[in-house]
Tab-separated table of C-alpha atoms (C1' of nucleotides) in Angstrom:
chain	number	residue	atom	x	y	z
T	1	MET	CA	-48.144	63.653	42.793
T	2	SER	CA	-48.749	67.351	43.102
T	3	VAL	CA	-48.137	67.520	46.832
T	4	PRO	CA	-46.236	70.728	47.509
T	5	ALA	CA	-42.795	70.371	49.025
T	6	ILE	CA	-43.888	72.196	52.164
T	7	THR	CA	-45.844	69.174	53.336
T	8	ILE	CA	-42.935	66.830	52.880
T	9	SER	CA	-40.879	68.095	55.717
T	10	MET	CA	-39.546	71.047	57.522
T	11	MET	CA	-36.228	70.294	55.859
T	12	SER	CA	-37.241	69.857	52.249
T	13	ALA	CA	-39.642	72.768	52.425
T	14	ALA	CA	-36.785	75.229	52.382
T	15	VAL	CA	-35.950	74.580	48.752
T	16	ASN	CA	-39.191	76.022	47.463
T	17	THR	CA	-38.979	79.313	49.261
T	18	GLU	CA	-35.958	80.562	47.368
T	19	TYR	CA	-37.903	81.751	44.349
T	20	THR	CA	-40.802	80.645	42.181
T	21	TRP	CA	-40.127	79.005	38.862
T	22	PRO	CA	-42.310	80.200	35.998
T	23	MET	CA	-42.646	77.160	33.838
T	24	VAL	CA	-44.906	75.527	31.353
T	25	ARG	CA	-42.554	72.961	29.990
T	26	TRP	CA	-42.134	70.994	33.205
T	27	GLU	CA	-44.211	70.423	36.296
T	28	PRO	CA	-42.923	72.723	39.049
T	29	GLY	CA	-41.222	71.527	42.184
T	30	SER	CA	-39.027	68.773	40.805
T	31	GLN	CA	-36.905	68.746	43.927
T	32	GLY	CA	-39.927	68.470	46.196
T	33	ARG	CA	-41.428	65.688	44.101
T	34	LEU	CA	-38.157	63.797	44.184
T	35	ALA	CA	-37.910	64.219	47.965
T	36	GLN	CA	-41.499	63.064	48.414
T	37	ALA	CA	-41.030	60.039	46.162
T	38	ALA	CA	-37.809	59.108	47.916
T	39	LEU	CA	-39.393	59.351	51.359
T	40	GLU	CA	-42.257	57.121	50.258
T	41	LEU	CA	-40.106	54.510	48.592
T	42	TYR	CA	-37.508	54.383	51.352
T	43	GLY	CA	-40.377	53.832	53.762
T	44	GLU	CA	-42.107	51.250	51.621
T	45	ARG	CA	-39.203	49.016	50.707
T	46	GLY	CA	-36.202	50.324	52.606
T	47	PHE	CA	-33.317	52.538	51.548
T	48	ASP	CA	-31.108	49.811	50.121
T	49	GLN	CA	-33.937	48.234	48.166
T	50	THR	CA	-34.814	51.489	46.451
T	51	THR	CA	-33.028	52.573	43.284
T	52	VAL	CA	-32.629	56.130	42.142
T	53	ALA	CA	-34.332	55.150	38.898
T	54	GLU	CA	-37.453	54.208	40.837
T	55	ILE	CA	-37.474	57.498	42.719
T	56	ALA	CA	-37.074	59.453	39.500
T	57	GLU	CA	-39.822	57.460	37.828
T	58	ARG	CA	-42.302	58.112	40.638
T	59	ALA	CA	-41.461	61.811	40.465
T	60	GLY	CA	-41.913	61.830	36.699
T	61	LEU	CA	-38.273	62.673	36.081
T	62	THR	CA	-35.096	60.931	35.066
T	63	GLU	CA	-32.256	59.507	37.092
T	64	ARG	CA	-29.926	62.213	35.814
T	65	THR	CA	-32.179	64.931	37.150
T	66	PHE	CA	-32.184	63.366	40.587
T	67	PHE	CA	-28.424	63.750	40.761
T	68	ARG	CA	-28.717	67.272	39.553
T	69	HIS	CA	-30.722	68.166	42.670
T	70	PHE	CA	-29.083	65.836	45.166
T	71	SER	CA	-25.428	64.966	45.285
T	72	ASP	CA	-26.236	61.395	46.174
T	73	LYS	CA	-29.006	58.988	47.087
T	74	ARG	CA	-28.876	59.867	50.788
T	75	GLU	CA	-28.826	63.612	50.504
T	76	VAL	CA	-32.498	63.716	49.517
T	77	LEU	CA	-33.345	63.029	53.181
T	78	PHE	CA	-31.075	65.791	54.475
T	79	SER	CA	-31.543	68.603	52.007
T	80	GLY	CA	-33.222	70.790	54.621
T	81	ALA	CA	-30.459	70.622	57.183
T	82	GLN	CA	-29.361	74.073	56.126
T	83	ALA	CA	-32.608	75.567	57.430
T	84	LEU	CA	-32.060	73.904	60.789
T	85	GLN	CA	-28.500	75.166	60.903
T	86	ASP	CA	-29.603	78.695	60.084
T	87	LEU	CA	-32.151	78.608	62.892
T	88	LEU	CA	-29.590	77.388	65.401
T	89	VAL	CA	-26.931	79.845	64.327
T	90	ASN	CA	-29.260	82.830	64.232
T	91	THR	CA	-30.695	82.010	67.632
T	92	VAL	CA	-27.218	81.852	69.123
T	93	ILE	CA	-26.220	85.128	67.486
T	94	ASP	CA	-29.405	86.867	68.615
T	95	ALA	CA	-29.240	85.574	72.189
T	96	PRO	CA	-29.013	88.253	74.903
T	97	THR	CA	-25.477	89.460	75.428
T	98	THR	CA	-25.841	88.455	79.060
T	99	ALA	CA	-26.335	84.793	78.128
T	100	THR	CA	-23.477	82.407	78.830
T	101	PRO	CA	-22.292	80.154	75.974
T	102	ILE	CA	-24.245	77.197	77.303
T	103	GLU	CA	-27.342	79.336	77.759
T	104	ALA	CA	-27.058	80.578	74.178
T	105	VAL	CA	-26.973	77.089	72.701
T	106	GLU	CA	-29.755	76.045	75.062
T	107	LEU	CA	-31.930	78.755	73.558
T	108	ALA	CA	-31.028	77.582	70.064
T	109	LEU	CA	-31.866	73.955	70.799
T	110	ALA	CA	-35.169	74.982	72.362
T	111	ALA	CA	-36.109	76.806	69.161
T	112	ALA	CA	-35.156	73.805	67.053
T	113	GLY	CA	-37.019	71.514	69.430
T	114	ASN	CA	-40.220	73.440	68.835
T	115	LEU	CA	-39.884	72.997	65.092
T	116	PHE	CA	-39.488	69.247	65.453
T	117	ASP	CA	-42.405	69.058	67.862
T	118	GLU	CA	-44.626	70.597	65.206
T	119	ARG	CA	-43.667	67.891	62.733
T	120	LYS	CA	-43.415	64.881	64.963
T	121	ALA	CA	-45.151	62.430	62.593
T	122	PHE	CA	-42.776	63.270	59.778
T	123	SER	CA	-39.780	63.220	62.094
T	124	LEU	CA	-40.651	59.741	63.318
T	125	GLN	CA	-41.097	58.427	59.791
T	126	ARG	CA	-37.841	59.943	58.640
T	127	GLN	CA	-35.953	58.692	61.681
T	128	HIS	CA	-37.321	55.194	61.207
T	129	ILE	CA	-35.904	55.158	57.689
T	130	ILE	CA	-32.548	56.482	58.850
T	131	ASP	CA	-32.308	53.962	61.672
T	132	GLY	CA	-32.740	51.187	59.138
T	133	SER	CA	-29.650	52.042	57.134
T	134	ALA	CA	-26.031	52.334	58.202
T	135	GLU	CA	-25.323	54.641	55.286
T	136	LEU	CA	-28.087	56.999	56.345
T	137	ARG	CA	-26.922	56.984	59.950
T	138	GLU	CA	-23.491	58.022	58.701
T	139	ARG	CA	-24.939	60.910	56.785
T	140	GLU	CA	-26.975	61.983	59.778
T	141	LEU	CA	-23.896	62.033	61.979
T	142	ILE	CA	-21.985	64.212	59.569
T	143	LYS	CA	-24.872	66.653	59.474
T	144	LEU	CA	-24.900	66.767	63.274
T	145	ALA	CA	-21.149	67.306	63.326
T	146	THR	CA	-21.615	70.164	60.885
T	147	LEU	CA	-24.178	71.683	63.219
T	148	ALA	CA	-21.715	71.441	66.112
T	149	THR	CA	-19.142	73.328	64.074
T	150	ALA	CA	-21.676	75.947	63.023
T	151	LEU	CA	-22.734	76.450	66.642
T	152	ALA	CA	-19.111	76.864	67.671
T	153	ASN	CA	-18.584	79.491	64.984
T	154	ALA	CA	-21.727	81.316	66.064
T	155	LEU	CA	-20.402	81.374	69.620
T	156	ARG	CA	-17.134	82.834	68.365
T	157	THR	CA	-19.030	85.749	66.843
T	158	ARG	CA	-20.254	86.383	70.391
T	159	GLY	CA	-16.662	86.631	71.531
T	160	VAL	CA	-16.457	83.160	73.018
T	161	SER	CA	-12.924	81.905	72.617
T	162	ASP	CA	-11.493	78.456	71.997
T	163	PRO	CA	-11.613	75.834	73.223
T	164	THR	CA	-14.834	76.863	74.983
T	165	ALA	CA	-16.629	77.553	71.715
T	166	GLY	CA	-15.789	74.190	70.192
T	167	LEU	CA	-16.544	72.280	73.343
T	168	THR	CA	-19.884	74.004	73.859
T	169	GLY	CA	-20.893	73.256	70.282
T	170	GLU	CA	-20.121	69.582	70.712
T	171	ILE	CA	-21.930	69.428	74.030
T	172	ALA	CA	-24.995	71.050	72.555
T	173	ILE	CA	-25.184	68.390	69.867
T	174	ALA	CA	-24.613	65.630	72.418
T	175	VAL	CA	-27.519	66.949	74.474
T	176	PHE	CA	-29.673	67.243	71.384
T	177	ARG	CA	-28.929	63.707	70.330
T	178	ILE	CA	-29.821	62.261	73.727
T	179	SER	CA	-32.978	64.328	73.924
T	180	PHE	CA	-34.055	63.438	70.408
T	181	GLU	CA	-33.516	59.758	71.160
T	182	GLN	CA	-35.823	59.955	74.155
T	183	TRP	CA	-38.357	61.961	72.178
T	184	VAL	CA	-38.531	59.292	69.480
T	185	ALA	CA	-38.827	56.525	72.072
T	186	SER	CA	-42.556	55.939	72.413
T	187	HIS	CA	-42.478	55.503	76.191
T	188	ASP	CA	-41.630	59.130	76.771
T	189	SER	CA	-44.385	61.680	76.285
T	190	ARG	CA	-42.447	64.838	77.098
T	191	SER	CA	-42.081	67.447	74.380
T	192	LEU	CA	-38.699	67.758	72.719
T	193	PRO	CA	-38.008	71.221	74.184
T	194	GLN	CA	-38.858	69.838	77.617
T	195	LEU	CA	-36.555	66.848	77.092
T	196	ILE	CA	-33.799	69.235	76.024
T	197	ARG	CA	-34.253	71.333	79.172
T	198	ASP	CA	-34.172	68.197	81.320
T	199	SER	CA	-31.048	66.970	79.548
T	200	PHE	CA	-29.249	70.246	80.213
T	201	ASP	CA	-30.142	69.907	83.891
T	202	GLN	CA	-28.833	66.355	83.795
T	203	LEU	CA	-25.655	67.634	82.175
T	204	SER	CA	-25.022	70.038	85.012
T	205	ALA	CA	-25.536	67.279	87.549
T	206	VAL	CA	-23.237	64.863	85.747
T	207	THR	CA	-20.364	67.302	85.296
T	208	ALA	CA	-20.600	69.014	88.678
T	209	LYS	CA	-17.278	68.891	90.478
J	1	MET	CA	6.312	45.214	51.494
J	2	SER	CA	7.148	43.018	54.415
J	3	VAL	CA	6.303	45.552	57.073
J	4	PRO	CA	4.365	43.717	59.763
J	5	ALA	CA	0.860	44.903	60.481
J	6	ILE	CA	1.826	45.903	64.006
J	7	THR	CA	3.764	48.869	62.649
J	8	ILE	CA	0.948	50.100	60.501
J	9	SER	CA	-1.205	51.440	63.256
J	10	MET	CA	-2.615	50.969	66.643
J	11	MET	CA	-5.886	50.214	64.967
J	12	SER	CA	-4.740	47.842	62.317
J	13	ALA	CA	-2.380	46.262	64.762
J	14	ALA	CA	-5.339	45.092	66.758
J	15	VAL	CA	-6.151	42.471	64.202
J	16	ASN	CA	-2.915	40.820	65.159
J	17	THR	CA	-3.562	40.748	68.868
J	18	GLU	CA	-6.742	38.746	68.613
J	19	TYR	CA	-4.780	35.604	67.977
J	20	THR	CA	-1.332	34.725	66.697
J	21	TRP	CA	-0.860	33.306	63.272
J	22	PRO	CA	0.496	29.788	63.099
J	23	MET	CA	3.714	30.687	61.293
J	24	VAL	CA	6.090	33.453	60.382
J	25	ARG	CA	4.777	36.406	62.367
J	26	TRP	CA	7.215	38.674	60.520
J	27	GLU	CA	5.516	37.778	57.265
J	28	PRO	CA	2.355	39.839	57.543
J	29	GLY	CA	-0.997	38.346	56.642
J	30	SER	CA	-3.126	39.415	53.752
J	31	GLN	CA	-5.135	41.740	55.924
J	32	GLY	CA	-2.076	43.575	57.179
J	33	ARG	CA	-0.613	43.898	53.694
J	34	LEU	CA	-3.894	45.233	52.368
J	35	ALA	CA	-4.139	47.753	55.214
J	36	GLN	CA	-0.570	48.877	54.604
J	37	ALA	CA	-1.074	49.226	50.865
J	38	ALA	CA	-4.306	51.142	51.373
J	39	LEU	CA	-2.707	53.550	53.837
J	40	GLU	CA	0.122	54.232	51.415
J	41	LEU	CA	-2.055	54.710	48.372
J	42	TYR	CA	-4.660	56.839	50.156
J	43	GLY	CA	-1.803	59.020	51.336
J	44	GLU	CA	-0.091	59.174	47.961
J	45	ARG	CA	-3.008	59.968	45.693
J	46	GLY	CA	-6.005	60.489	47.962
J	47	PHE	CA	-8.843	58.202	48.945
J	48	ASP	CA	-11.099	58.913	45.987
J	49	GLN	CA	-8.315	58.539	43.476
J	50	THR	CA	-7.384	55.094	44.767
J	51	THR	CA	-9.167	52.015	43.474
J	52	VAL	CA	-9.511	48.773	45.357
J	53	ALA	CA	-7.839	47.066	42.426
J	54	GLU	CA	-4.717	49.143	43.008
J	55	ILE	CA	-4.653	48.332	46.707
J	56	ALA	CA	-5.012	44.638	46.004
J	57	GLU	CA	-2.304	44.766	43.378
J	58	ARG	CA	0.207	46.434	45.700
J	59	ALA	CA	-0.581	43.833	48.349
J	60	GLY	CA	-0.121	41.051	45.807
J	61	LEU	CA	-3.721	39.952	46.167
J	62	THR	CA	-6.952	40.184	44.234
J	63	GLU	CA	-9.782	42.660	44.507
J	64	ARG	CA	-12.021	39.880	45.740
J	65	THR	CA	-9.713	39.183	48.653
J	66	PHE	CA	-9.860	42.802	49.718
J	67	PHE	CA	-13.610	42.639	50.113
J	68	ARG	CA	-13.283	39.364	51.976
J	69	HIS	CA	-11.248	41.111	54.685
J	70	PHE	CA	-12.930	44.518	54.656
J	71	SER	CA	-16.595	45.190	54.127
J	72	ASP	CA	-15.811	48.229	52.008
J	73	LYS	CA	-13.084	50.530	50.789
J	74	ARG	CA	-13.219	52.688	53.924
J	75	GLU	CA	-13.230	49.984	56.545
J	76	VAL	CA	-9.562	49.220	55.944
J	77	LEU	CA	-8.729	52.417	57.867
J	78	PHE	CA	-10.980	51.536	60.811
J	79	SER	CA	-10.435	47.846	61.301
J	80	GLY	CA	-8.797	48.406	64.687
J	81	ALA	CA	-11.598	50.404	66.232
J	82	GLN	CA	-12.707	47.327	68.150
J	83	ALA	CA	-9.474	47.327	70.152
J	84	LEU	CA	-10.022	50.942	71.118
J	85	GLN	CA	-13.574	50.187	72.142
J	86	ASP	CA	-12.442	47.241	74.252
J	87	LEU	CA	-9.915	49.418	76.018
J	88	LEU	CA	-12.477	52.107	76.770
J	89	VAL	CA	-15.126	49.654	77.912
J	90	ASN	CA	-12.780	47.624	80.090
J	91	THR	CA	-11.349	50.709	81.717
J	92	VAL	CA	-14.824	51.924	82.604
J	93	ILE	CA	-15.820	48.540	83.979
J	94	ASP	CA	-12.630	48.229	86.017
J	95	ALA	CA	-12.787	51.760	87.407
J	96	PRO	CA	-12.995	52.032	91.213
J	97	THR	CA	-16.544	51.620	92.490
J	98	THR	CA	-16.157	55.020	94.127
J	99	ALA	CA	-15.665	56.729	90.762
J	100	THR	CA	-18.535	58.835	89.436
J	101	PRO	CA	-19.741	58.191	85.868
J	102	ILE	CA	-17.799	61.138	84.523
J	103	GLU	CA	-14.678	60.051	86.418
J	104	ALA	CA	-14.966	56.556	84.985
J	105	VAL	CA	-15.062	57.760	81.374
J	106	GLU	CA	-12.283	60.219	82.156
J	107	LEU	CA	-10.096	57.292	83.184
J	108	ALA	CA	-11.009	55.460	79.997
J	109	LEU	CA	-10.179	58.406	77.758
J	110	ALA	CA	-6.879	58.898	79.553
J	111	ALA	CA	-5.947	55.291	78.799
J	112	ALA	CA	-6.907	55.709	75.155
J	113	GLY	CA	-5.038	58.988	75.009
J	114	ASN	CA	-1.836	57.288	76.040
J	115	LEU	CA	-2.186	54.789	73.213
J	116	PHE	CA	-2.580	57.539	70.656
J	117	ASP	CA	0.329	59.470	72.105
J	118	GLU	CA	2.567	56.489	71.470
J	119	ARG	CA	1.608	56.444	67.797
J	120	LYS	CA	1.324	60.109	67.022
J	121	ALA	CA	3.056	59.964	63.632
J	122	PHE	CA	0.695	57.307	62.382
J	123	SER	CA	-2.309	59.052	63.887
J	124	LEU	CA	-1.459	62.273	62.098
J	125	GLN	CA	-1.008	60.504	58.780
J	126	ARG	CA	-4.254	58.615	59.159
J	127	GLN	CA	-6.159	61.718	60.249
J	128	HIS	CA	-4.806	63.673	57.301
J	129	ILE	CA	-6.214	61.038	54.962
J	130	ILE	CA	-9.571	61.013	56.739
J	131	ASP	CA	-9.843	64.798	56.720
J	132	GLY	CA	-9.418	64.715	52.954
J	133	SER	CA	-12.483	62.614	52.279
J	134	ALA	CA	-16.110	63.207	53.220
J	135	GLU	CA	-16.781	59.486	53.016
J	136	LEU	CA	-14.019	58.745	55.472
J	137	ARG	CA	-15.198	61.445	57.850
J	138	GLU	CA	-18.608	59.823	57.816
J	139	ARG	CA	-17.168	56.479	58.703
J	140	GLU	CA	-15.111	58.014	61.493
J	141	LEU	CA	-18.180	59.644	62.984
J	142	ILE	CA	-20.092	56.385	63.060
J	143	LYS	CA	-17.201	54.717	64.813
J	144	LEU	CA	-17.165	57.488	67.411
J	145	ALA	CA	-20.924	57.171	67.856
J	146	THR	CA	-20.458	53.452	68.400
J	147	LEU	CA	-17.886	54.223	71.066
J	148	ALA	CA	-20.349	56.539	72.811
J	149	THR	CA	-22.932	53.762	72.891
J	150	ALA	CA	-20.388	51.246	74.153
J	151	LEU	CA	-19.321	53.618	76.914
J	152	ALA	CA	-22.951	54.117	77.912
J	153	ASN	CA	-23.476	50.368	78.109
J	154	ALA	CA	-20.318	49.967	80.188
J	155	LEU	CA	-21.640	52.602	82.580
J	156	ARG	CA	-24.913	50.699	82.866
J	157	THR	CA	-22.998	47.630	84.047
J	158	ARG	CA	-21.766	49.880	86.863
J	159	GLY	CA	-25.354	50.574	87.818
J	160	VAL	CA	-25.568	53.978	86.185
J	161	SER	CA	-29.117	54.492	84.995
J	162	ASP	CA	-30.549	56.317	82.018
J	163	PRO	CA	-30.420	58.967	80.856
J	164	THR	CA	-27.205	59.615	82.777
J	165	ALA	CA	-25.416	56.697	81.111
J	166	GLY	CA	-26.282	57.779	77.593
J	167	LEU	CA	-25.511	61.414	78.245
J	168	THR	CA	-22.165	60.652	79.873
J	169	GLY	CA	-21.171	58.452	76.935
J	170	GLU	CA	-21.939	61.221	74.471
J	171	ILE	CA	-20.128	63.799	76.542
J	172	ALA	CA	-17.057	61.626	76.776
J	173	ILE	CA	-16.883	61.371	73.005
J	174	ALA	CA	-17.454	65.111	72.620
J	175	VAL	CA	-14.539	65.774	74.958
J	176	PHE	CA	-12.386	63.272	73.126
J	177	ARG	CA	-13.145	64.822	69.775
J	178	ILE	CA	-12.258	68.320	70.936
J	179	SER	CA	-9.090	67.109	72.613
J	180	PHE	CA	-8.018	65.073	69.601
J	181	GLU	CA	-8.576	68.071	67.353
J	182	GLN	CA	-6.272	70.192	69.481
J	183	TRP	CA	-3.738	67.385	69.660
J	184	VAL	CA	-3.580	67.141	65.869
J	185	ALA	CA	-3.283	70.915	65.502
J	186	SER	CA	0.414	71.581	65.270
J	187	HIS	CA	0.339	74.676	67.450
J	188	ASP	CA	-0.483	72.714	70.565
J	189	SER	CA	2.276	70.678	72.122
J	190	ARG	CA	0.368	69.175	75.050
J	191	SER	CA	0.022	65.411	75.208
J	192	LEU	CA	-3.369	63.955	74.345
J	193	PRO	CA	-4.033	62.767	77.913
J	194	GLN	CA	-3.199	66.246	79.137
J	195	LEU	CA	-5.505	67.824	76.589
J	196	ILE	CA	-8.253	65.444	77.685
J	197	ARG	CA	-7.778	66.425	81.328
J	198	ASP	CA	-7.875	70.091	80.402
J	199	SER	CA	-11.013	69.583	78.326
J	200	PHE	CA	-12.793	67.911	81.227
J	201	ASP	CA	-11.892	70.887	83.401
J	202	GLN	CA	-13.216	73.166	80.699
J	203	LEU	CA	-16.396	71.101	80.582
J	204	SER	CA	-17.018	71.646	84.284
J	205	ALA	CA	-16.491	75.347	83.886
J	206	VAL	CA	-18.798	75.614	80.888
J	207	THR	CA	-21.667	73.660	82.409
J	208	ALA	CA	-21.437	75.062	85.934
J	209	LYS	CA	-24.745	76.505	87.037
U	1	DG	C1'	-13.302	33.755	40.397
U	2	DT	C1'	-16.662	35.782	37.103
U	3	DC	C1'	-20.817	38.378	36.227
U	4	DT	C1'	-23.960	42.005	37.036
U	5	DA	C1'	-26.739	45.746	39.196
U	6	DT	C1'	-26.436	50.254	40.512
U	7	DA	C1'	-24.362	54.634	42.169
U	8	DG	C1'	-22.485	58.467	40.420
U	9	DT	C1'	-19.915	61.478	36.615
U	10	DG	C1'	-19.099	64.039	32.171
U	11	DC	C1'	-20.664	66.072	28.244
U	12	DG	C1'	-23.688	67.385	24.623
U	13	DA	C1'	-28.421	68.428	23.039
U	14	DT	C1'	-32.909	70.506	23.658
U	15	DA	C1'	-36.206	73.781	24.761
U	16	DG	C1'	-38.310	77.155	27.135
U	17	DA	C1'	-37.670	82.126	29.730
U	18	DC	C1'	-35.532	86.510	29.579
S	1	DG	C1'	-28.063	86.142	22.223
S	2	DT	C1'	-27.827	84.111	27.756
S	3	DC	C1'	-29.468	81.281	31.396
S	4	DT	C1'	-31.397	77.270	33.368
S	5	DA	C1'	-33.833	72.749	33.844
S	6	DT	C1'	-34.092	68.624	31.792
S	7	DC	C1'	-32.850	64.556	29.106
S	8	DG	C1'	-29.851	60.953	26.887
S	9	DC	C1'	-25.981	58.462	26.468
S	10	DA	C1'	-21.540	56.635	27.516
S	11	DC	C1'	-18.672	55.592	31.111
S	12	DT	C1'	-16.202	54.016	35.644
S	13	DA	C1'	-15.960	51.782	40.106
S	14	DT	C1'	-18.082	49.714	43.951
S	15	DA	C1'	-20.120	45.964	45.914
S	16	DG	C1'	-22.818	42.044	45.955
S	17	DA	C1'	-24.610	37.879	43.596
S	18	DC	C1'	-23.816	33.727	41.476
DNA sequence: GTCTATAGTGCGATAGAC
DNA sequence: GTCTATCGCACTATAGAC
């Protein structure tokens, strides 16, 4: 009940770091409690079989408040995507000026990979829920597409021009997706950053002329 | 009103190529009329501002019939994706045995590109509608992800092993997305197949070690 | 072909913090 | 007074159940 948002996930944790809310009237961390309740219920009975009313009830809040924090029932699982995007973008921007576009995004993905590695149990649980729902898979794809666009824009700030910037952003996400898939598959014990490095090597081999 | 489904779109047209209706081919079936009405209404007033009831009414059918033909309000714009997937998959399978994985998907995308080129006006209209709705963008992304998986499976039938197959499928879709984006942008007059070729060249340059 | 559950929206009211 | 988090209620449309 009073589990702080930081334990819920790398993603949801971001919401609590903005500022602290001095309150007596309501229990603090509504958004974190809602995210925690949603994660539990989606895991227990599946996404489709969970109503927003049930999530709100478990969090000690009302349905209306849920929609105040999350635009829809799916968003509660993706509310931390902004933190991931910021990490990727900042890593690209801060990459050495000597780095090629592909090297810059490789650095960014490595940084993100480390974050996921540190929260593997949560990542697996969350991914299991997402894999069980077409609606959630859709939302995940749009978040990944957003990351591709953000990466492309970050590359443009480095002076990379189109269409190289756009293409490199898309490729980075393609590599990440393949690597993440292998990471989640139980028969592969490599770390996510390692899988990402291997995938980039594979990419070079596949596209070599 | 009596516009046959074949003129609506490459995608929607596919429903007609699966088998021929017993009578009056020029009198479009319910599915085609619904697809046509939906395309018109989504274009006229936007996706969100169109109700299924309105689509059904314009098609001279009931709301219930709409959901019998299309699983949801969005699917009416994507009902022909199967034909595109078949084309891609078959082209990969039929590619010369000497073709590398990346060459095989390049052939497939070229074939698809030609199809789009022949229906550019429709493609632009449809894309404009999709770009205007987050829900529709989500559905488009899941269709593209499905294509990536299908391409990967087609490559596996050629003996390509993982993770090369999966990675090549994802890369193909990334290239297609970038190329399609440029094709839709009015300031680029190259054909889609040409843009795809150029993007593959760009890919080699970007990933060269 | 009708009925119903549920997602999601709009607006007003409340009650603390400042 | 303003601002913000929450609640409550009425409402629409989707989508599935019967």
